[in-house]
PDB file of C-alpha atoms in Angstrom:
ATOM      1  CA  MET A   1      85.833  34.723  61.514  1.00 58.00           C
ATOM      2  CA  GLY A   2      82.190  33.886  61.134  1.00 80.00           C
ATOM      3  CA  PHE A   3      79.388  34.924  58.746  1.00 87.00           C
ATOM      4  CA  TYR A   4      78.596  38.220  60.578  1.00 90.00           C
ATOM      5  CA  SER A   5      82.278  39.252  60.702  1.00 90.00           C
ATOM      6  CA  GLN A   6      83.001  38.587  56.993  1.00 87.00           C
ATOM      7  CA  ARG A   7      79.658  39.089  55.296  1.00 87.00           C
ATOM      8  CA  VAL A   8      77.724  41.676  57.312  1.00 93.00           C
ATOM      9  CA  PHE A   9      80.092  43.781  59.360  1.00 92.00           C
ATOM     10  CA  PRO A  10      82.224  45.051  56.421  1.00 93.00           C
ATOM     11  CA  TYR A  11      79.126  46.630  54.836  1.00 93.00           C
ATOM     12  CA  LEU A  12      78.103  48.203  58.207  1.00 93.00           C
ATOM     13  CA  MET A  13      81.631  49.532  58.688  1.00 94.00           C
ATOM     14  CA  ASP A  14      81.836  50.922  55.206  1.00 95.00           C
ATOM     15  CA  TRP A  15      78.565  52.780  55.640  1.00 94.00           C
ATOM     16  CA  SER A  16      79.288  54.145  59.119  1.00 94.00           C
ATOM     17  CA  MET A  17      82.911  55.198  58.424  1.00 96.00           C
ATOM     18  CA  ALA A  18      82.266  56.972  55.113  1.00 95.00           C
ATOM     19  CA  SER A  19      80.701  60.130  56.697  1.00 94.00           C
ATOM     20  CA  PRO A  20      81.934  63.597  55.764  1.00 94.00           C
ATOM     21  CA  GLU A  21      82.603  64.283  59.446  1.00 93.00           C
ATOM     22  CA  LEU A  22      85.254  61.468  59.540  1.00 96.00           C
ATOM     23  CA  ALA A  23      86.547  62.366  56.084  1.00 97.00           C
ATOM     24  CA  GLN A  24      87.823  65.636  57.306  1.00 97.00           C
ATOM     25  CA  TYR A  25      89.999  63.861  59.880  1.00 98.00           C
ATOM     26  CA  ARG A  26      91.299  61.404  57.258  1.00 98.00           C
ATOM     27  CA  ARG A  27      92.206  64.267  54.945  1.00 97.00           C
ATOM     28  CA  SER A  28      94.040  66.210  57.608  1.00 97.00           C
ATOM     29  CA  LEU A  29      95.921  63.156  58.926  1.00 98.00           C
ATOM     30  CA  LEU A  30      97.053  61.867  55.552  1.00 98.00           C
ATOM     31  CA  ALA A  31      98.173  65.206  54.129  1.00 97.00           C
ATOM     32  CA  ASN A  32     101.680  64.765  55.512  1.00 95.00           C
ATOM     33  CA  VAL A  33     102.214  61.049  54.710  1.00 98.00           C
ATOM     34  CA  THR A  34     105.275  60.531  52.477  1.00 96.00           C
ATOM     35  CA  GLY A  35     107.644  57.921  51.116  1.00 96.00           C
ATOM     36  CA  THR A  36     107.050  54.142  51.396  1.00 97.00           C
ATOM     37  CA  VAL A  37     103.724  53.586  53.175  1.00 98.00           C
ATOM     38  CA  LEU A  38     102.096  50.791  55.140  1.00 98.00           C
ATOM     39  CA  GLU A  39      98.472  51.057  56.144  1.00 98.00           C
ATOM     40  CA  ILE A  40      97.235  48.677  58.828  1.00 98.00           C
ATOM     41  CA  GLY A  41      93.477  48.107  59.113  1.00 96.00           C
ATOM     42  CA  PHE A  42      92.921  49.097  55.498  1.00 97.00           C
ATOM     43  CA  GLY A  43      89.223  48.138  55.815  1.00 95.00           C
ATOM     44  CA  THR A  44      87.243  48.958  52.689  1.00 96.00           C
ATOM     45  CA  GLY A  45      89.826  51.385  51.360  1.00 97.00           C
ATOM     46  CA  LEU A  46      88.187  54.645  52.498  1.00 97.00           C
ATOM     47  CA  ASN A  47      91.599  56.326  52.997  1.00 98.00           C
ATOM     48  CA  LEU A  48      92.641  55.943  49.323  1.00 97.00           C
ATOM     49  CA  ALA A  49      90.915  59.146  48.233  1.00 95.00           C
ATOM     50  CA  TYR A  50      92.905  61.214  50.800  1.00 97.00           C
ATOM     51  CA  TYR A  51      96.526  60.283  50.229  1.00 98.00           C
ATOM     52  CA  PRO A  52      98.652  63.092  48.815  1.00 96.00           C
ATOM     53  CA  GLU A  53      99.674  62.924  45.140  1.00 93.00           C
ATOM     54  CA  ASN A  54     103.278  62.044  46.037  1.00 93.00           C
ATOM     55  CA  VAL A  55     102.168  58.698  47.459  1.00 95.00           C
ATOM     56  CA  ARG A  56     102.059  56.355  44.464  1.00 91.00           C
ATOM     57  CA  GLN A  57     102.491  52.960  46.184  1.00 93.00           C
ATOM     58  CA  LEU A  58     100.976  51.541  49.320  1.00 97.00           C
ATOM     59  CA  VAL A  59     101.156  48.263  51.155  1.00 98.00           C
ATOM     60  CA  ALA A  60      97.695  47.796  52.811  1.00 97.00           C
ATOM     61  CA  ILE A  61      96.757  45.036  55.269  1.00 97.00           C
ATOM     62  CA  ASP A  62      93.571  44.002  56.985  1.00 96.00           C
ATOM     63  CA  ALA A  63      92.676  40.866  58.856  1.00 93.00           C
ATOM     64  CA  ASN A  64      89.102  40.724  57.584  1.00 92.00           C
ATOM     65  CA  ALA A  65      88.761  38.939  54.218  1.00 90.00           C
ATOM     66  CA  GLY A  66      85.244  40.394  53.789  1.00 91.00           C
ATOM     67  CA  SER A  67      86.599  43.898  54.006  1.00 93.00           C
ATOM     68  CA  HIS A  68      89.372  42.994  51.694  1.00 87.00           C
ATOM     69  CA  ARG A  69      86.812  41.979  49.039  1.00 89.00           C
ATOM     70  CA  LEU A  70      84.869  45.210  49.424  1.00 92.00           C
ATOM     71  CA  ALA A  71      88.069  47.247  49.115  1.00 94.00           C
ATOM     72  CA  GLU A  72      88.955  45.813  45.723  1.00 92.00           C
ATOM     73  CA  LYS A  73      86.688  48.225  43.806  1.00 90.00           C
ATOM     74  CA  ARG A  74      88.327  51.285  45.402  1.00 93.00           C
ATOM     75  CA  VAL A  75      91.764  49.805  44.773  1.00 95.00           C
ATOM     76  CA  ALA A  76      90.951  49.273  41.171  1.00 93.00           C
ATOM     77  CA  GLN A  77      89.793  52.904  40.720  1.00 92.00           C
ATOM     78  CA  SER A  78      92.712  54.442  42.614  1.00 93.00           C
ATOM     79  CA  GLY A  79      95.749  55.994  40.996  1.00 92.00           C
ATOM     80  CA  ILE A  80      97.843  54.440  43.783  1.00 95.00           C
ATOM     81  CA  THR A  81      99.423  51.022  43.285  1.00 95.00           C
ATOM     82  CA  VAL A  82      98.215  48.951  46.241  1.00 97.00           C
ATOM     83  CA  ASP A  83      99.803  45.772  47.507  1.00 96.00           C
ATOM     84  CA  HIS A  84      96.655  44.586  49.291  1.00 94.00           C
ATOM     85  CA  ARG A  85      97.011  41.672  51.733  1.00 95.00           C
ATOM     86  CA  VAL A  86      94.838  39.815  54.272  1.00 94.00           C
ATOM     87  CA  LEU A  87      97.139  40.031  57.312  1.00 94.00           C
ATOM     88  CA  ASN A  88      96.940  40.569  61.045  1.00 92.00           C
ATOM     89  CA  GLY A  89      98.725  43.670  62.340  1.00 94.00           C
ATOM     90  CA  GLU A  90     100.195  41.734  65.285  1.00 96.00           C
ATOM     91  CA  ARG A  91     102.507  39.682  63.041  1.00 93.00           C
ATOM     92  CA  LEU A  92     103.898  41.556  60.060  1.00 96.00           C
ATOM     93  CA  PRO A  93     106.053  39.699  57.531  1.00 96.00           C
ATOM     94  CA  MET A  94     107.921  42.853  56.548  1.00 97.00           C
ATOM     95  CA  SER A  95     111.604  43.340  57.333  1.00 97.00           C
ATOM     96  CA  ASP A  96     112.823  45.781  59.967  1.00 98.00           C
ATOM     97  CA  GLU A  97     112.994  49.466  58.914  1.00 97.00           C
ATOM     98  CA  THR A  98     111.065  49.060  55.721  1.00 97.00           C
ATOM     99  CA  PHE A  99     108.625  52.015  55.712  1.00 97.00           C
ATOM    100  CA  ASP A 100     108.847  55.827  55.937  1.00 97.00           C
ATOM    101  CA  SER A 101     105.212  56.071  57.064  1.00 98.00           C
ATOM    102  CA  VAL A 102     102.727  53.774  58.718  1.00 98.00           C
ATOM    103  CA  VAL A 103      99.013  54.726  58.834  1.00 98.00           C
ATOM    104  CA  SER A 104      96.223  53.582  61.123  1.00 98.00           C
ATOM    105  CA  THR A 105      92.677  54.952  61.129  1.00 98.00           C
ATOM    106  CA  TRP A 106      90.097  53.598  63.620  1.00 98.00           C
ATOM    107  CA  THR A 107      92.003  50.274  63.777  1.00 97.00           C
ATOM    108  CA  LEU A 108      93.871  50.080  67.147  1.00 98.00           C
ATOM    109  CA  CYS A 109      90.483  49.746  68.837  1.00 97.00           C
ATOM    110  CA  SER A 110      89.958  46.333  67.314  1.00 96.00           C
ATOM    111  CA  ILE A 111      93.346  44.508  67.402  1.00 97.00           C
ATOM    112  CA  ALA A 112      93.328  41.884  70.100  1.00 95.00           C
ATOM    113  CA  ASN A 113      97.015  42.287  71.054  1.00 97.00           C
ATOM    114  CA  VAL A 114      97.278  45.939  70.411  1.00 98.00           C
ATOM    115  CA  GLU A 115     100.584  46.366  72.259  1.00 98.00           C
ATOM    116  CA  GLN A 116     102.210  43.824  69.946  1.00 98.00           C
ATOM    117  CA  ALA A 117     100.756  45.541  66.870  1.00 98.00           C
ATOM    118  CA  ILE A 118     102.248  48.925  67.874  1.00 98.00           C
ATOM    119  CA  ALA A 119     105.579  47.240  68.556  1.00 98.00           C
ATOM    120  CA  GLU A 120     105.419  45.823  65.018  1.00 98.00           C
ATOM    121  CA  ILE A 121     104.672  49.270  63.596  1.00 98.00           C
ATOM    122  CA  HIS A 122     107.734  50.611  65.427  1.00 98.00           C
ATOM    123  CA  ARG A 123     109.846  47.729  64.115  1.00 98.00           C
ATOM    124  CA  VAL A 124     109.009  48.194  60.426  1.00 98.00           C
ATOM    125  CA  LEU A 125     109.398  51.973  60.475  1.00 98.00           C
ATOM    126  CA  LYS A 126     112.704  53.334  59.179  1.00 97.00           C
ATOM    127  CA  PRO A 127     114.753  55.554  61.594  1.00 97.00           C
ATOM    128  CA  GLY A 128     113.058  58.944  61.493  1.00 96.00           C
ATOM    129  CA  GLY A 129     109.812  57.345  60.125  1.00 97.00           C
ATOM    130  CA  LYS A 130     106.408  58.378  61.348  1.00 98.00           C
ATOM    131  CA  PHE A 131     103.305  56.600  62.541  1.00 98.00           C
ATOM    132  CA  PHE A 132     100.125  58.551  61.553  1.00 98.00           C
ATOM    133  CA  PHE A 133      96.962  57.670  63.371  1.00 98.00           C
ATOM    134  CA  VAL A 134      93.441  58.740  64.201  1.00 98.00           C
ATOM    135  CA  GLU A 135      91.608  56.433  66.627  1.00 98.00           C
ATOM    136  CA  HIS A 136      88.723  56.540  69.077  1.00 98.00           C
ATOM    137  CA  GLY A 137      89.101  55.597  72.649  1.00 98.00           C
ATOM    138  CA  LEU A 138      88.853  56.370  76.353  1.00 98.00           C
ATOM    139  CA  SER A 139      87.562  59.842  77.170  1.00 98.00           C
ATOM    140  CA  ARG A 140      89.139  62.040  79.821  1.00 98.00           C
ATOM    141  CA  ASP A 141      85.668  62.707  81.279  1.00 98.00           C
ATOM    142  CA  PRO A 142      84.896  60.173  84.129  1.00 98.00           C
ATOM    143  CA  ASN A 143      81.207  60.409  83.334  1.00 98.00           C
ATOM    144  CA  VAL A 144      81.783  59.398  79.743  1.00 98.00           C
ATOM    145  CA  GLN A 145      84.190  56.680  80.840  1.00 98.00           C
ATOM    146  CA  VAL A 146      81.411  55.059  82.891  1.00 98.00           C
ATOM    147  CA  TRP A 147      79.319  54.588  79.777  1.00 98.00           C
ATOM    148  CA  GLN A 148      82.276  53.478  77.658  1.00 98.00           C
ATOM    149  CA  ASN A 149      83.023  50.776  80.179  1.00 98.00           C
ATOM    150  CA  ARG A 150      79.408  49.741  80.447  1.00 98.00           C
ATOM    151  CA  LEU A 151      78.866  49.544  76.761  1.00 98.00           C
ATOM    152  CA  ASN A 152      82.202  47.964  75.837  1.00 98.00           C
ATOM    153  CA  PRO A 153      81.086  44.352  75.968  1.00 98.00           C
ATOM    154  CA  VAL A 154      78.215  45.079  73.586  1.00 97.00           C
ATOM    155  CA  GLN A 155      80.451  47.138  71.319  1.00 97.00           C
ATOM    156  CA  LYS A 156      82.935  44.291  70.935  1.00 96.00           C
ATOM    157  CA  VAL A 157      80.095  42.017  69.738  1.00 95.00           C
ATOM    158  CA  ILE A 158      78.398  44.336  67.273  1.00 94.00           C
ATOM    159  CA  ALA A 159      81.625  45.999  65.991  1.00 94.00           C
ATOM    160  CA  ASP A 160      83.781  42.897  65.472  1.00 92.00           C
ATOM    161  CA  GLY A 161      86.100  43.281  68.474  1.00 94.00           C
ATOM    162  CA  CYS A 162      86.160  47.120  68.700  1.00 97.00           C
ATOM    163  CA  HIS A 163      86.907  48.494  72.167  1.00 98.00           C
ATOM    164  CA  LEU A 164      85.418  51.819  73.398  1.00 98.00           C
ATOM    165  CA  ASN A 165      87.744  52.250  76.343  1.00 98.00           C
ATOM    166  CA  ARG A 166      91.336  51.892  75.140  1.00 98.00           C
ATOM    167  CA  ASN A 167      93.701  54.748  76.121  1.00 98.00           C
ATOM    168  CA  ILE A 168      95.327  55.309  72.752  1.00 98.00           C
ATOM    169  CA  ARG A 169      97.796  57.956  74.050  1.00 98.00           C
ATOM    170  CA  GLN A 170      99.084  55.558  76.673  1.00 98.00           C
ATOM    171  CA  LEU A 171      99.316  52.663  74.278  1.00 98.00           C
ATOM    172  CA  VAL A 172     101.325  54.641  71.645  1.00 98.00           C
ATOM    173  CA  GLU A 173     103.599  56.342  74.264  1.00 98.00           C
ATOM    174  CA  GLN A 174     104.563  52.923  75.643  1.00 97.00           C
ATOM    175  CA  GLN A 175     106.367  52.259  72.384  1.00 97.00           C
ATOM    176  CA  PHE A 176     107.280  55.690  70.956  1.00 98.00           C
ATOM    177  CA  SER A 177     109.172  58.328  72.834  1.00 94.00           C
ATOM    178  CA  SER A 178     108.225  61.220  70.467  1.00 97.00           C
ATOM    179  CA  VAL A 179     104.453  61.605  70.227  1.00 98.00           C
ATOM    180  CA  ALA A 180     102.194  64.515  69.259  1.00 98.00           C
ATOM    181  CA  ILE A 181      98.471  63.837  69.856  1.00 98.00           C
ATOM    182  CA  GLU A 182      95.304  65.993  69.727  1.00 98.00           C
ATOM    183  CA  GLU A 183      92.373  64.707  71.814  1.00 98.00           C
ATOM    184  CA  PHE A 184      88.848  65.853  71.082  1.00 98.00           C
ATOM    185  CA  TYR A 185      85.250  64.791  70.567  1.00 98.00           C
ATOM    186  CA  GLY A 186      84.514  64.143  66.962  1.00 97.00           C
ATOM    187  CA  GLU A 187      81.984  66.269  65.194  1.00 93.00           C
ATOM    188  CA  GLY A 188      78.531  64.759  65.135  1.00 92.00           C
ATOM    189  CA  LEU A 189      79.522  61.704  67.189  1.00 95.00           C
ATOM    190  CA  PRO A 190      78.134  60.516  70.512  1.00 96.00           C
ATOM    191  CA  LYS A 191      80.703  61.119  73.218  1.00 97.00           C
ATOM    192  CA  PHE A 192      81.071  57.450  74.284  1.00 97.00           C
ATOM    193  CA  LEU A 193      82.015  56.656  70.715  1.00 97.00           C
ATOM    194  CA  GLY A 194      83.568  59.818  69.460  1.00 97.00           C
ATOM    195  CA  TYR A 195      86.450  60.693  71.744  1.00 98.00           C
ATOM    196  CA  LEU A 196      89.262  60.884  69.143  1.00 98.00           C
ATOM    197  CA  TYR A 197      93.053  60.719  69.317  1.00 98.00           C
ATOM    198  CA  LYS A 198      94.729  62.173  66.241  1.00 98.00           C
ATOM    199  CA  GLY A 199      98.463  62.368  65.934  1.00 98.00           C
ATOM    200  CA  THR A 200     101.916  61.285  64.879  1.00 98.00           C
ATOM    201  CA  ALA A 201     104.553  59.227  66.600  1.00 98.00           C
ATOM    202  CA  SER A 202     108.167  59.372  65.366  1.00 98.00           C
ATOM    203  CA  LYS A 203     110.916  56.733  65.483  1.00 97.00           C
ATOM    204  CA  PRO A 204     114.279  58.226  66.500  1.00 94.00           C
ATOM    205  CA  GLY A 205     116.837  58.590  63.690  1.00 87.00           C
ATOM    206  CA  GLN A 206     117.537  60.523  60.605  1.00 66.00           C
ATOM    207  CA  GLU A 207     114.377  62.106  59.046  1.00 48.00           C
ATOM    208  CA  SER A 208     112.815  60.029  56.300  1.00 44.00           C
ATOM    209  CA  LEU A 209     111.693  61.315  52.921  1.00 45.00           C
TER     210      LEU A 209
END
Protein backbone atom coordinates (compact mmCIF):
# COMPACT_ATOMS: atom_id res chain seq x y z
CA MET A 1 0.00 0.00 0.00
CA GLY A 2 1.33 3.41 -0.97
CA PHE A 3 1.22 6.90 0.50
CA TYR A 4 -2.24 7.73 -0.88
CA SER A 5 -3.76 4.48 0.35
CA GLN A 6 -2.43 4.75 3.90
CA ARG A 7 -2.08 8.48 4.51
CA VAL A 8 -4.76 10.19 2.41
CA PHE A 9 -7.57 7.77 1.63
CA PRO A 10 -8.40 6.87 5.28
CA TYR A 11 -9.23 10.53 5.99
CA LEU A 12 -11.34 10.81 2.83
CA MET A 13 -13.16 7.60 3.71
CA ASP A 14 -13.80 8.71 7.29
CA TRP A 15 -15.26 12.01 6.10
CA SER A 16 -17.42 10.53 3.35
CA MET A 17 -18.74 7.55 5.33
CA ALA A 18 -19.70 9.46 8.50
CA SER A 19 -22.85 11.04 7.06
CA PRO A 20 -26.20 10.87 8.91
CA GLU A 21 -27.72 9.20 5.84
CA LEU A 22 -25.34 6.23 6.12
CA ALA A 23 -25.59 6.20 9.92
CA GLN A 24 -29.27 5.20 9.73
CA TYR A 25 -28.34 2.08 7.77
CA ARG A 26 -25.57 1.20 10.23
CA ARG A 27 -27.94 1.57 13.17
CA SER A 28 -30.65 -0.56 11.59
CA LEU A 29 -28.23 -3.29 10.50
CA LEU A 30 -26.35 -3.60 13.77
CA ALA A 31 -29.41 -3.59 16.05
CA ASN A 32 -29.73 -7.38 15.83
CA VAL A 33 -26.07 -8.33 16.15
CA THR A 34 -25.44 -10.65 19.11
CA GLY A 35 -22.90 -12.94 20.71
CA THR A 36 -19.26 -13.16 19.67
CA VAL A 37 -18.70 -10.70 16.81
CA LEU A 38 -16.20 -10.29 13.99
CA GLU A 39 -16.22 -7.13 11.89
CA ILE A 40 -14.33 -7.19 8.60
CA GLY A 41 -13.38 -3.89 6.99
CA PHE A 42 -13.47 -2.09 10.33
CA GLY A 43 -12.14 1.07 8.66
CA THR A 44 -11.99 4.02 11.04
CA GLY A 45 -14.40 2.45 13.54
CA LEU A 46 -17.58 4.24 12.50
CA ASN A 47 -19.75 1.24 13.46
CA LEU A 48 -18.72 1.25 17.11
CA ALA A 49 -21.36 3.80 18.10
CA TYR A 50 -24.17 1.61 16.74
CA TYR A 51 -23.58 -1.80 18.26
CA PRO A 52 -26.26 -2.81 20.80
CA GLU A 53 -25.43 -2.76 24.49
CA ASN A 54 -25.24 -6.55 24.71
CA VAL A 55 -22.16 -6.53 22.45
CA ARG A 56 -19.24 -6.00 24.81
CA GLN A 57 -16.40 -7.55 22.82
CA LEU A 58 -15.49 -7.35 19.16
CA VAL A 59 -12.77 -8.70 16.90
CA ALA A 60 -12.21 -6.05 14.21
CA ILE A 61 -9.99 -6.38 11.16
CA ASP A 62 -8.94 -4.08 8.35
CA ALA A 63 -6.19 -4.45 5.75
CA ASN A 64 -5.33 -0.74 5.72
CA ALA A 65 -2.84 0.26 8.44
CA GLY A 66 -3.72 3.93 7.96
CA SER A 67 -7.37 3.27 8.74
CA HIS A 68 -6.27 1.20 11.72
CA ARG A 69 -4.41 4.19 13.14
CA LEU A 70 -7.39 6.51 12.70
CA ALA A 71 -9.71 4.01 14.38
CA GLU A 72 -7.67 3.90 17.58
CA LYS A 73 -9.30 7.05 19.01
CA ARG A 74 -12.80 5.62 18.57
CA VAL A 75 -11.67 2.28 20.00
CA ALA A 76 -10.26 4.03 23.09
CA GLN A 77 -13.53 5.92 23.65
CA SER A 78 -15.81 2.94 23.14
CA GLY A 79 -17.35 0.85 25.87
CA ILE A 80 -16.69 -2.23 23.74
CA THR A 81 -13.47 -4.18 24.16
CA VAL A 82 -11.99 -4.34 20.64
CA ASP A 83 -9.37 -6.80 19.46
CA HIS A 84 -8.19 -4.59 16.60
CA ARG A 85 -5.97 -6.19 13.95
CA VAL A 86 -4.48 -5.31 10.56
CA LEU A 87 -5.61 -8.33 8.52
CA ASN A 88 -6.94 -9.15 5.07
CA GLY A 89 -10.43 -10.62 5.00
CA GLU A 90 -9.38 -13.19 2.40
CA ARG A 91 -7.23 -15.08 4.92
CA LEU A 92 -8.57 -15.17 8.46
CA PRO A 93 -6.46 -16.81 11.20
CA MET A 94 -9.52 -17.64 13.30
CA SER A 95 -10.66 -21.23 13.81
CA ASP A 96 -13.75 -22.67 12.15
CA GLU A 97 -17.09 -21.88 13.80
CA THR A 98 -15.79 -19.15 16.11
CA PHE A 99 -18.34 -16.31 15.80
CA ASP A 100 -22.07 -15.87 16.30
CA SER A 101 -22.11 -12.76 14.08
CA VAL A 102 -19.95 -11.36 11.31
CA VAL A 103 -20.42 -7.75 10.18
CA SER A 104 -19.42 -6.04 6.94
CA THR A 105 -20.35 -2.46 5.98
CA TRP A 106 -19.23 -1.05 2.64
CA THR A 107 -16.33 -3.53 2.51
CA LEU A 108 -17.07 -6.29 -0.02
CA CYS A 109 -16.70 -3.71 -2.78
CA SER A 110 -12.96 -3.38 -2.08
CA ILE A 111 -11.68 -6.90 -1.33
CA ALA A 112 -9.71 -8.23 -4.31
CA ASN A 113 -10.79 -11.86 -3.94
CA VAL A 114 -14.25 -11.21 -2.59
CA GLU A 115 -15.47 -14.78 -3.17
CA GLN A 116 -12.71 -16.10 -0.93
CA ALA A 117 -13.52 -13.50 1.73
CA ILE A 118 -17.18 -14.55 1.83
CA ALA A 119 -16.11 -18.20 2.04
CA GLU A 120 -13.96 -17.24 5.04
CA ILE A 121 -16.92 -15.48 6.66
CA HIS A 122 -18.99 -18.63 6.25
CA ARG A 123 -16.17 -20.76 7.66
CA VAL A 124 -15.70 -18.77 10.88
CA LEU A 125 -19.42 -18.49 11.63
CA LYS A 126 -20.89 -20.95 14.10
CA PRO A 127 -23.78 -23.13 12.91
CA GLY A 128 -26.82 -20.86 13.07
CA GLY A 129 -24.59 -17.77 12.98
CA LYS A 130 -25.42 -14.74 10.86
CA PHE A 131 -23.57 -12.50 8.45
CA PHE A 132 -24.86 -8.91 8.67
CA PHE A 133 -24.00 -6.62 5.76
CA VAL A 134 -24.77 -3.36 4.03
CA GLU A 135 -22.89 -2.80 0.79
CA HIS A 136 -23.14 -0.79 -2.40
CA GLY A 137 -23.02 -2.43 -5.80
CA LEU A 138 -24.56 -3.15 -9.17
CA SER A 139 -27.93 -1.52 -9.77
CA ARG A 140 -30.84 -3.37 -11.37
CA ASP A 141 -31.35 -0.42 -13.73
CA PRO A 142 -29.46 -1.00 -17.02
CA ASN A 143 -29.04 2.75 -17.51
CA VAL A 144 -27.33 3.08 -14.13
CA GLN A 145 -25.26 -0.03 -14.82
CA VAL A 146 -23.78 1.65 -17.90
CA TRP A 147 -22.37 4.45 -15.77
CA GLN A 148 -21.24 2.09 -13.04
CA ASN A 149 -19.22 0.10 -15.57
CA ARG A 150 -17.81 3.23 -17.21
CA LEU A 151 -16.75 4.83 -13.93
CA ASN A 152 -15.50 1.66 -12.25
CA PRO A 153 -11.84 2.00 -13.36
CA VAL A 154 -11.71 5.55 -11.97
CA GLN A 155 -13.46 4.51 -8.76
CA LYS A 156 -10.93 1.75 -8.12
CA VAL A 157 -8.11 4.29 -8.28
CA ILE A 158 -9.57 7.08 -6.16
CA ALA A 159 -11.32 4.79 -3.64
CA ASP A 160 -8.50 2.32 -2.98
CA GLY A 161 -9.84 -0.67 -4.92
CA CYS A 162 -13.56 -0.04 -4.49
CA HIS A 163 -15.77 -1.49 -7.25
CA LEU A 164 -19.05 0.12 -8.29
CA ASN A 165 -20.42 -2.87 -10.18
CA ARG A 166 -20.29 -5.93 -7.95
CA ASN A 167 -23.52 -7.89 -7.64
CA ILE A 168 -23.54 -8.33 -3.87
CA ARG A 169 -26.67 -10.50 -3.82
CA GLN A 170 -25.13 -12.95 -6.26
CA LEU A 171 -21.83 -13.05 -4.38
CA VAL A 172 -23.43 -13.74 -1.01
CA GLU A 173 -25.89 -16.30 -2.38
CA GLN A 174 -23.03 -18.26 -3.92
CA GLN A 175 -21.88 -19.12 -0.39
CA PHE A 176 -25.01 -18.87 1.78
CA SER A 177 -28.25 -20.72 1.08
CA SER A 178 -30.39 -18.62 3.45
CA VAL A 179 -30.19 -14.92 2.55
CA ALA A 180 -32.57 -11.99 3.14
CA ILE A 181 -31.61 -8.80 1.28
CA GLU A 182 -33.20 -5.40 0.71
CA GLU A 183 -32.08 -3.53 -2.41
CA PHE A 184 -32.62 0.22 -2.72
CA TYR A 185 -31.00 3.54 -3.56
CA GLY A 186 -29.46 5.17 -0.53
CA GLU A 187 -30.87 8.48 0.62
CA GLY A 188 -28.93 11.46 -0.74
CA LEU A 189 -26.52 9.33 -2.78
CA PRO A 190 -25.93 9.42 -6.55
CA LYS A 191 -27.46 6.34 -8.17
CA PHE A 192 -24.20 5.00 -9.62
CA LEU A 193 -22.68 4.99 -6.12
CA GLY A 194 -25.72 4.52 -3.92
CA TYR A 195 -27.41 1.29 -4.93
CA LEU A 196 -27.40 -0.55 -1.61
CA TYR A 197 -27.74 -4.17 -0.53
CA LYS A 198 -28.68 -4.55 3.15
CA GLY A 199 -29.31 -7.92 4.67
CA THR A 200 -28.41 -11.02 6.62
CA ALA A 201 -27.16 -14.42 5.56
CA SER A 202 -27.51 -17.40 7.89
CA LYS A 203 -25.33 -20.48 8.24
CA PRO A 204 -27.37 -23.66 8.67
CA GLY A 205 -27.47 -25.14 12.14
CA GLN A 206 -28.73 -24.48 15.62
CA GLU A 207 -29.53 -20.81 16.24
CA SER A 208 -26.73 -18.89 17.96
CA LEU A 209 -27.13 -16.61 20.96
